[in-house]
Amino acid sequence: DTGVSQDPRHKITKRGQNVTFRCDPISEHNRLYWYRQTLGQGPEFLTYFQNEAQLEKSRLLSDRFSAERPKGSFSTLEIQRTEQGDSAMYLCASSSTNRVPYNEQFFGPGTRLTVL
Amino acid sequence: DAKTTQPNSMESNEEEPVHLPCNHSTISGTDYIHWYRQLPSQGPEYVIHGLTSNVNNRMASLAIAEDRKSSTLILHRATLRDAAVYYCILRDSGNDYKLSFGAGTTVTVRA
């Protein structure tokens, strides 16, 4: 399977704990995106990387959230001191700028986070 | 970001066409119209996109109004596998790094 993969698929944690999610994009894609989706809503943009550089962060990304893409390949999203409001589906997507002006985003299956 | 307006839900019978409308009255000249869909328990997937002319691909057709203030996604023969949330999204060609999803249209297909 050469699509976008995310790990874990499900995570249940207690309020106040830290969690980390991983995303492996399509190998030749230089852009990687994180979105968050709550029940009944469309995904909301959180942040994106071009290669290893984080170029944009949404206001939704509070100080408790941090994302990295250290070698321009896989990415991690960490949430510190989780709150119940963090419960959501966290989606990762990747794309290639070689298809400018349009670069289709390919999404992974998401990580569903439940904070108790 | 330019906004789009879609109906909350639509129903169709299997093997019949589905026409999904999208209004985008504030569209700018550099905005592309994109459609993504999200099947249950999956991430969104690309369906089709266009700028001014109507577009066809293996999944669907996109009909764009002459003034570009509205568009329609056409699924020619709905199958049960087409049951999903369909999102109409505008993307500025010069600022295309993110997708701004609305609530989308939930399509139900009856067997």
PDB file of C-alpha atoms in Angstrom:
ATOM      1  CA  ASP A   1       0.000   0.000   0.000  1.00  0.00           C
ATOM      2  CA  THR A   2       1.608   3.281  -1.075  1.00  0.00           C
ATOM      3  CA  GLY A   3      -0.978   5.626   0.452  1.00  0.00           C
ATOM      4  CA  VAL A   4      -0.727   7.855   3.501  1.00  0.00           C
ATOM      5  CA  SER A   5      -0.579   5.877   6.731  1.00  0.00           C
ATOM      6  CA  GLN A   6      -1.246   7.013  10.278  1.00  0.00           C
ATOM      7  CA  ASP A   7      -0.482   5.392  13.599  1.00  0.00           C
ATOM      8  CA  PRO A   8      -2.213   4.668  15.862  1.00  0.00           C
ATOM      9  CA  ARG A   9      -5.697   4.487  14.378  1.00  0.00           C
ATOM     10  CA  HIS A  10      -7.295   4.928  17.786  1.00  0.00           C
ATOM     11  CA  LYS A  11      -6.021   6.415  21.020  1.00  0.00           C
ATOM     12  CA  ILE A  12      -7.789   6.668  24.346  1.00  0.00           C
ATOM     13  CA  THR A  13      -6.090   8.707  27.019  1.00  0.00           C
ATOM     14  CA  LYS A  14      -6.842  10.401  30.281  1.00  0.00           C
ATOM     15  CA  ARG A  15      -7.037  14.143  30.631  1.00  0.00           C
ATOM     16  CA  GLY A  16      -3.630  15.623  31.315  1.00  0.00           C
ATOM     17  CA  GLN A  17      -1.627  12.932  29.526  1.00  0.00           C
ATOM     18  CA  ASN A  18       0.571  13.556  26.485  1.00  0.00           C
ATOM     19  CA  VAL A  19      -0.073  11.794  23.193  1.00  0.00           C
ATOM     20  CA  THR A  20       1.893  11.545  19.962  1.00  0.00           C
ATOM     21  CA  PHE A  21       0.622  10.585  16.524  1.00  0.00           C
ATOM     22  CA  ARG A  22       2.651   9.586  13.518  1.00  0.00           C
ATOM     23  CA  CYS A  23       2.008  10.147   9.822  1.00  0.00           C
ATOM     24  CA  ASP A  24       3.871   8.551   6.929  1.00  0.00           C
ATOM     25  CA  PRO A  25       3.117  10.401   3.679  1.00  0.00           C
ATOM     26  CA  ILE A  26       3.357   9.130   0.131  1.00  0.00           C
ATOM     27  CA  SER A  27       7.079   8.823  -0.396  1.00  0.00           C
ATOM     28  CA  GLU A  28       7.630  11.360  -3.165  1.00  0.00           C
ATOM     29  CA  HIS A  29       5.356  14.004  -1.661  1.00  0.00           C
ATOM     30  CA  ASN A  30       7.125  17.072  -0.303  1.00  0.00           C
ATOM     31  CA  ARG A  31       4.115  18.642   1.436  1.00  0.00           C
ATOM     32  CA  LEU A  32       2.467  17.244   4.534  1.00  0.00           C
ATOM     33  CA  TYR A  33      -0.639  18.587   6.278  1.00  0.00           C
ATOM     34  CA  TRP A  34      -2.421  18.002   9.564  1.00  0.00           C
ATOM     35  CA  TYR A  35      -6.167  18.535   9.987  1.00  0.00           C
ATOM     36  CA  ARG A  36      -8.551  17.980  12.864  1.00  0.00           C
ATOM     37  CA  GLN A  37     -12.151  16.835  12.458  1.00  0.00           C
ATOM     38  CA  THR A  38     -14.845  16.809  15.117  1.00  0.00           C
ATOM     39  CA  LEU A  39     -18.103  14.931  14.820  1.00  0.00           C
ATOM     40  CA  GLY A  40     -20.417  16.291  12.136  1.00  0.00           C
ATOM     41  CA  GLN A  41     -17.938  18.895  10.909  1.00  0.00           C
ATOM     42  CA  GLY A  42     -15.545  19.049   8.004  1.00  0.00           C
ATOM     43  CA  PRO A  43     -11.806  18.816   8.658  1.00  0.00           C
ATOM     44  CA  GLU A  44     -10.062  21.953   9.912  1.00  0.00           C
ATOM     45  CA  PHE A  45      -6.533  22.832   8.872  1.00  0.00           C
ATOM     46  CA  LEU A  46      -3.929  22.768  11.641  1.00  0.00           C
ATOM     47  CA  THR A  47      -0.509  23.050  10.023  1.00  0.00           C
ATOM     48  CA  TYR A  48       1.587  22.079   7.040  1.00  0.00           C
ATOM     49  CA  PHE A  49       5.164  21.340   6.107  1.00  0.00           C
ATOM     50  CA  GLN A  50       7.077  21.691   2.915  1.00  0.00           C
ATOM     51  CA  ASN A  51       9.919  19.221   3.238  1.00  0.00           C
ATOM     52  CA  GLU A  52      11.101  19.672   6.860  1.00  0.00           C
ATOM     53  CA  ALA A  53       9.998  23.308   7.216  1.00  0.00           C
ATOM     54  CA  GLN A  54       6.765  24.080   9.024  1.00  0.00           C
ATOM     55  CA  LEU A  55       5.345  26.929   6.953  1.00  0.00           C
ATOM     56  CA  GLU A  56       1.922  27.609   8.419  1.00  0.00           C
ATOM     57  CA  LYS A  57       0.186  27.054  11.739  1.00  0.00           C
ATOM     58  CA  SER A  58      -3.495  27.642  12.322  1.00  0.00           C
ATOM     59  CA  ARG A  59      -4.746  29.591  15.320  1.00  0.00           C
ATOM     60  CA  LEU A  60      -6.348  26.286  16.317  1.00  0.00           C
ATOM     61  CA  LEU A  61      -2.878  24.955  17.122  1.00  0.00           C
ATOM     62  CA  SER A  62      -2.443  26.015  20.727  1.00  0.00           C
ATOM     63  CA  ASP A  63       0.866  25.947  22.598  1.00  0.00           C
ATOM     64  CA  ARG A  64       0.054  22.424  23.752  1.00  0.00           C
ATOM     65  CA  PHE A  65       0.315  21.184  20.176  1.00  0.00           C
ATOM     66  CA  SER A  66       3.584  20.642  18.371  1.00  0.00           C
ATOM     67  CA  ALA A  67       4.297  19.077  15.014  1.00  0.00           C
ATOM     68  CA  GLU A  68       7.584  18.016  13.494  1.00  0.00           C
ATOM     69  CA  ARG A  69       8.848  16.586  10.250  1.00  0.00           C
ATOM     70  CA  PRO A  70      12.518  16.138  11.051  1.00  0.00           C
ATOM     71  CA  LYS A  71      13.846  14.669   7.814  1.00  0.00           C
ATOM     72  CA  GLY A  72      11.149  15.786   5.441  1.00  0.00           C
ATOM     73  CA  SER A  73       9.560  12.347   5.459  1.00  0.00           C
ATOM     74  CA  PHE A  74       7.298  11.194   8.308  1.00  0.00           C
ATOM     75  CA  SER A  75       5.709  13.661  10.714  1.00  0.00           C
ATOM     76  CA  THR A  76       4.617  13.575  14.338  1.00  0.00           C
ATOM     77  CA  LEU A  77       1.903  15.559  16.067  1.00  0.00           C
ATOM     78  CA  GLU A  78       2.167  15.789  19.847  1.00  0.00           C
ATOM     79  CA  ILE A  79      -0.495  17.061  22.192  1.00  0.00           C
ATOM     80  CA  GLN A  80       0.633  17.851  25.722  1.00  0.00           C
ATOM     81  CA  ARG A  81      -1.659  17.927  28.750  1.00  0.00           C
ATOM     82  CA  THR A  82      -4.643  16.688  26.770  1.00  0.00           C
ATOM     83  CA  GLU A  83      -8.076  18.150  27.424  1.00  0.00           C
ATOM     84  CA  GLN A  84     -11.488  16.669  26.680  1.00  0.00           C
ATOM     85  CA  GLY A  85     -11.911  19.250  23.928  1.00  0.00           C
ATOM     86  CA  ASP A  86      -8.996  17.660  22.087  1.00  0.00           C
ATOM     87  CA  SER A  87     -11.121  14.607  21.347  1.00  0.00           C
ATOM     88  CA  ALA A  88     -11.353  14.454  17.562  1.00  0.00           C
ATOM     89  CA  MET A  89     -10.126  12.703  14.454  1.00  0.00           C
ATOM     90  CA  TYR A  90      -6.646  13.862  13.468  1.00  0.00           C
ATOM     91  CA  LEU A  91      -6.068  13.575   9.749  1.00  0.00           C
ATOM     92  CA  CYS A  92      -2.800  13.715   7.869  1.00  0.00           C
ATOM     93  CA  ALA A  93      -2.510  14.437   4.155  1.00  0.00           C
ATOM     94  CA  SER A  94       0.330  14.799   1.692  1.00  0.00           C
ATOM     95  CA  SER A  95       0.799  16.311  -1.742  1.00  0.00           C
ATOM     96  CA  SER A  96       3.431  17.131  -4.322  1.00  0.00           C
ATOM     97  CA  THR A  97       4.237  20.624  -5.544  1.00  0.00           C
ATOM     98  CA  ASN A  98       5.365  19.086  -8.802  1.00  0.00           C
ATOM     99  CA  ARG A  99       1.741  19.285  -9.891  1.00  0.00           C
ATOM    100  CA  VAL A 100       1.524  23.079  -9.495  1.00  0.00           C
ATOM    101  CA  PRO A 101      -0.773  25.030  -9.833  1.00  0.00           C
ATOM    102  CA  TYR A 102      -2.892  22.294  -8.377  1.00  0.00           C
ATOM    103  CA  ASN A 103      -1.708  19.656  -5.986  1.00  0.00           C
ATOM    104  CA  GLU A 104      -4.254  17.093  -4.932  1.00  0.00           C
ATOM    105  CA  GLN A 105      -4.057  16.151  -1.280  1.00  0.00           C
ATOM    106  CA  PHE A 106      -4.066  12.481  -0.352  1.00  0.00           C
ATOM    107  CA  PHE A 107      -5.448  11.763   3.089  1.00  0.00           C
ATOM    108  CA  GLY A 108      -4.667   9.033   5.552  1.00  0.00           C
ATOM    109  CA  PRO A 109      -7.345   7.167   7.525  1.00  0.00           C
ATOM    110  CA  GLY A 110      -6.885   9.372  10.581  1.00  0.00           C
ATOM    111  CA  THR A 111      -6.178   8.847  14.265  1.00  0.00           C
ATOM    112  CA  ARG A 112      -9.231   9.025  16.490  1.00  0.00           C
ATOM    113  CA  LEU A 113      -8.378  10.519  19.864  1.00  0.00           C
ATOM    114  CA  THR A 114     -10.667  10.144  22.857  1.00  0.00           C
ATOM    115  CA  VAL A 115      -9.758  12.054  26.011  1.00  0.00           C
ATOM    116  CA  LEU A 116     -11.510  10.784  29.127  1.00  0.00           C
TER     117      LEU A 116
ATOM    118  CA  ASP B   1     -11.168  32.241   2.367  1.00  0.00           C
ATOM    119  CA  ALA B   2     -14.066  32.398  -0.086  1.00  0.00           C
ATOM    120  CA  LYS B   3     -17.051  30.501   1.255  1.00  0.00           C
ATOM    121  CA  THR B   4     -19.256  27.859  -0.319  1.00  0.00           C
ATOM    122  CA  THR B   5     -22.830  26.896   0.478  1.00  0.00           C
ATOM    123  CA  GLN B   6     -24.117  23.354   0.075  1.00  0.00           C
ATOM    124  CA  PRO B   7     -27.327  21.571   1.095  1.00  0.00           C
ATOM    125  CA  ASN B   8     -26.939  19.536   4.263  1.00  0.00           C
ATOM    126  CA  SER B   9     -28.139  16.293   2.726  1.00  0.00           C
ATOM    127  CA  MET B  10     -29.416  14.628  -0.423  1.00  0.00           C
ATOM    128  CA  GLU B  11     -30.884  11.240  -1.164  1.00  0.00           C
ATOM    129  CA  SER B  12     -30.705   9.209  -4.334  1.00  0.00           C
ATOM    130  CA  ASN B  13     -31.674   5.808  -5.626  1.00  0.00           C
ATOM    131  CA  GLU B  14     -29.013   3.411  -6.777  1.00  0.00           C
ATOM    132  CA  GLU B  15     -28.062   3.733 -10.451  1.00  0.00           C
ATOM    133  CA  GLU B  16     -29.728   7.132 -10.747  1.00  0.00           C
ATOM    134  CA  PRO B  17     -27.815  10.391 -11.283  1.00  0.00           C
ATOM    135  CA  VAL B  18     -27.050  12.692  -8.370  1.00  0.00           C
ATOM    136  CA  HIS B  19     -26.653  16.443  -8.816  1.00  0.00           C
ATOM    137  CA  LEU B  20     -24.909  18.169  -5.918  1.00  0.00           C
ATOM    138  CA  PRO B  21     -25.133  21.966  -6.003  1.00  0.00           C
ATOM    139  CA  CYS B  22     -22.622  24.401  -4.576  1.00  0.00           C
ATOM    140  CA  ASN B  23     -22.962  28.164  -4.373  1.00  0.00           C
ATOM    141  CA  HIS B  24     -19.845  30.327  -4.255  1.00  0.00           C
ATOM    142  CA  SER B  25     -21.018  33.837  -5.046  1.00  0.00           C
ATOM    143  CA  THR B  26     -17.814  35.492  -3.750  1.00  0.00           C
ATOM    144  CA  ILE B  27     -15.463  33.412  -5.890  1.00  0.00           C
ATOM    145  CA  SER B  28     -12.447  35.289  -7.215  1.00  0.00           C
ATOM    146  CA  GLY B  29     -10.862  34.953 -10.616  1.00  0.00           C
ATOM    147  CA  THR B  30      -7.989  32.832  -9.325  1.00  0.00           C
ATOM    148  CA  ASP B  31     -10.108  30.396  -7.291  1.00  0.00           C
ATOM    149  CA  TYR B  32     -10.328  26.813  -8.468  1.00  0.00           C
ATOM    150  CA  ILE B  33     -13.440  24.804  -7.530  1.00  0.00           C
ATOM    151  CA  HIS B  34     -12.564  21.487  -5.912  1.00  0.00           C
ATOM    152  CA  TRP B  35     -14.673  18.589  -4.725  1.00  0.00           C
ATOM    153  CA  TYR B  36     -13.590  16.045  -2.174  1.00  0.00           C
ATOM    154  CA  ARG B  37     -15.645  13.308  -0.600  1.00  0.00           C
ATOM    155  CA  GLN B  38     -15.332  11.433   2.664  1.00  0.00           C
ATOM    156  CA  LEU B  39     -16.626   7.906   2.926  1.00  0.00           C
ATOM    157  CA  PRO B  40     -17.596   6.627   6.374  1.00  0.00           C
ATOM    158  CA  SER B  41     -14.606   6.069   8.661  1.00  0.00           C
ATOM    159  CA  GLN B  42     -12.119   7.244   6.027  1.00  0.00           C
ATOM    160  CA  GLY B  43     -10.143  10.373   5.252  1.00  0.00           C
ATOM    161  CA  PRO B  44     -11.347  12.661   2.459  1.00  0.00           C
ATOM    162  CA  GLU B  45     -10.473  11.835  -1.132  1.00  0.00           C
ATOM    163  CA  TYR B  46     -10.192  14.026  -4.200  1.00  0.00           C
ATOM    164  CA  VAL B  47     -13.052  13.835  -6.680  1.00  0.00           C
ATOM    165  CA  ILE B  48     -12.607  16.549  -9.301  1.00  0.00           C
ATOM    166  CA  HIS B  49     -11.664  20.184  -9.814  1.00  0.00           C
ATOM    167  CA  GLY B  50     -12.152  22.933 -12.392  1.00  0.00           C
ATOM    168  CA  LEU B  51     -11.662  26.614 -13.079  1.00  0.00           C
ATOM    169  CA  THR B  52     -14.067  27.761 -15.805  1.00  0.00           C
ATOM    170  CA  SER B  53     -14.882  24.888 -18.138  1.00  0.00           C
ATOM    171  CA  ASN B  54     -16.901  21.785 -17.344  1.00  0.00           C
ATOM    172  CA  VAL B  55     -14.754  18.812 -16.411  1.00  0.00           C
ATOM    173  CA  ASN B  56     -15.227  15.062 -16.574  1.00  0.00           C
ATOM    174  CA  ASN B  57     -13.276  12.233 -15.023  1.00  0.00           C
ATOM    175  CA  ARG B  58     -13.911   8.613 -14.167  1.00  0.00           C
ATOM    176  CA  MET B  59     -15.594   9.495 -10.882  1.00  0.00           C
ATOM    177  CA  ALA B  60     -17.818  12.429 -11.746  1.00  0.00           C
ATOM    178  CA  SER B  61     -18.521  15.528 -13.834  1.00  0.00           C
ATOM    179  CA  LEU B  62     -18.271  19.133 -12.741  1.00  0.00           C
ATOM    180  CA  ALA B  63     -20.563  21.693 -14.333  1.00  0.00           C
ATOM    181  CA  ILE B  64     -19.530  25.309 -13.690  1.00  0.00           C
ATOM    182  CA  ALA B  65     -21.923  28.193 -14.244  1.00  0.00           C
ATOM    183  CA  GLU B  66     -20.870  30.801 -16.758  1.00  0.00           C
ATOM    184  CA  ASP B  67     -20.527  33.464 -14.042  1.00  0.00           C
ATOM    185  CA  ARG B  68     -18.710  30.908 -11.833  1.00  0.00           C
ATOM    186  CA  LYS B  69     -20.926  31.756  -8.869  1.00  0.00           C
ATOM    187  CA  SER B  70     -22.199  28.200  -8.658  1.00  0.00           C
ATOM    188  CA  SER B  71     -21.263  24.706  -9.705  1.00  0.00           C
ATOM    189  CA  THR B  72     -22.764  21.219  -9.702  1.00  0.00           C
ATOM    190  CA  LEU B  73     -21.072  17.904  -9.074  1.00  0.00           C
ATOM    191  CA  ILE B  74     -22.737  15.156 -11.064  1.00  0.00           C
ATOM    192  CA  LEU B  75     -22.485  11.481 -10.166  1.00  0.00           C
ATOM    193  CA  HIS B  76     -23.877   9.832 -13.272  1.00  0.00           C
ATOM    194  CA  ARG B  77     -24.987   6.534 -11.756  1.00  0.00           C
ATOM    195  CA  ALA B  78     -24.951   6.448  -7.985  1.00  0.00           C
ATOM    196  CA  THR B  79     -23.874   3.259  -6.295  1.00  0.00           C
ATOM    197  CA  LEU B  80     -24.013   2.331  -2.639  1.00  0.00           C
ATOM    198  CA  ARG B  81     -20.267   3.031  -2.517  1.00  0.00           C
ATOM    199  CA  ASP B  82     -20.964   6.689  -3.358  1.00  0.00           C
ATOM    200  CA  ALA B  83     -22.668   7.262   0.000  1.00  0.00           C
ATOM    201  CA  ALA B  84     -20.426   9.878   1.581  1.00  0.00           C
ATOM    202  CA  VAL B  85     -20.072  13.509   2.616  1.00  0.00           C
ATOM    203  CA  TYR B  86     -19.218  15.651  -0.406  1.00  0.00           C
ATOM    204  CA  TYR B  87     -17.294  18.878   0.108  1.00  0.00           C
ATOM    205  CA  CYS B  88     -17.144  21.789  -2.325  1.00  0.00           C
ATOM    206  CA  ILE B  89     -13.989  23.846  -1.710  1.00  0.00           C
ATOM    207  CA  LEU B  90     -12.477  26.947  -3.296  1.00  0.00           C
ATOM    208  CA  ARG B  91      -8.705  27.151  -3.572  1.00  0.00           C
ATOM    209  CA  ASP B  92      -6.749  30.196  -4.659  1.00  0.00           C
ATOM    210  CA  SER B  93      -4.173  29.103  -7.194  1.00  0.00           C
ATOM    211  CA  GLY B  94      -1.637  31.384  -5.556  1.00  0.00           C
ATOM    212  CA  ASN B  95      -2.311  30.195  -2.026  1.00  0.00           C
ATOM    213  CA  ASP B  96      -3.170  26.565  -2.407  1.00  0.00           C
ATOM    214  CA  TYR B  97      -1.521  24.965   0.561  1.00  0.00           C
ATOM    215  CA  LYS B  98      -4.653  24.182   2.565  1.00  0.00           C
ATOM    216  CA  LEU B  99      -8.186  22.985   2.073  1.00  0.00           C
ATOM    217  CA  SER B 100     -10.988  24.869   3.842  1.00  0.00           C
ATOM    218  CA  PHE B 101     -13.800  22.379   4.360  1.00  0.00           C
ATOM    219  CA  GLY B 102     -17.346  23.330   5.211  1.00  0.00           C
ATOM    220  CA  ALA B 103     -19.917  20.900   6.551  1.00  0.00           C
ATOM    221  CA  GLY B 104     -20.511  19.377   3.117  1.00  0.00           C
ATOM    222  CA  THR B 105     -23.504  17.479   1.736  1.00  0.00           C
ATOM    223  CA  THR B 106     -24.281  14.036   3.110  1.00  0.00           C
ATOM    224  CA  VAL B 107     -25.386  11.806   0.254  1.00  0.00           C
ATOM    225  CA  THR B 108     -27.490   8.751   1.007  1.00  0.00           C
ATOM    226  CA  VAL B 109     -27.990   6.136  -1.711  1.00  0.00           C
ATOM    227  CA  ARG B 110     -30.985   3.832  -1.471  1.00  0.00           C
ATOM    228  CA  ALA B 111     -30.729   0.337  -2.885  1.00  0.00           C
TER     229      ALA B 111
END
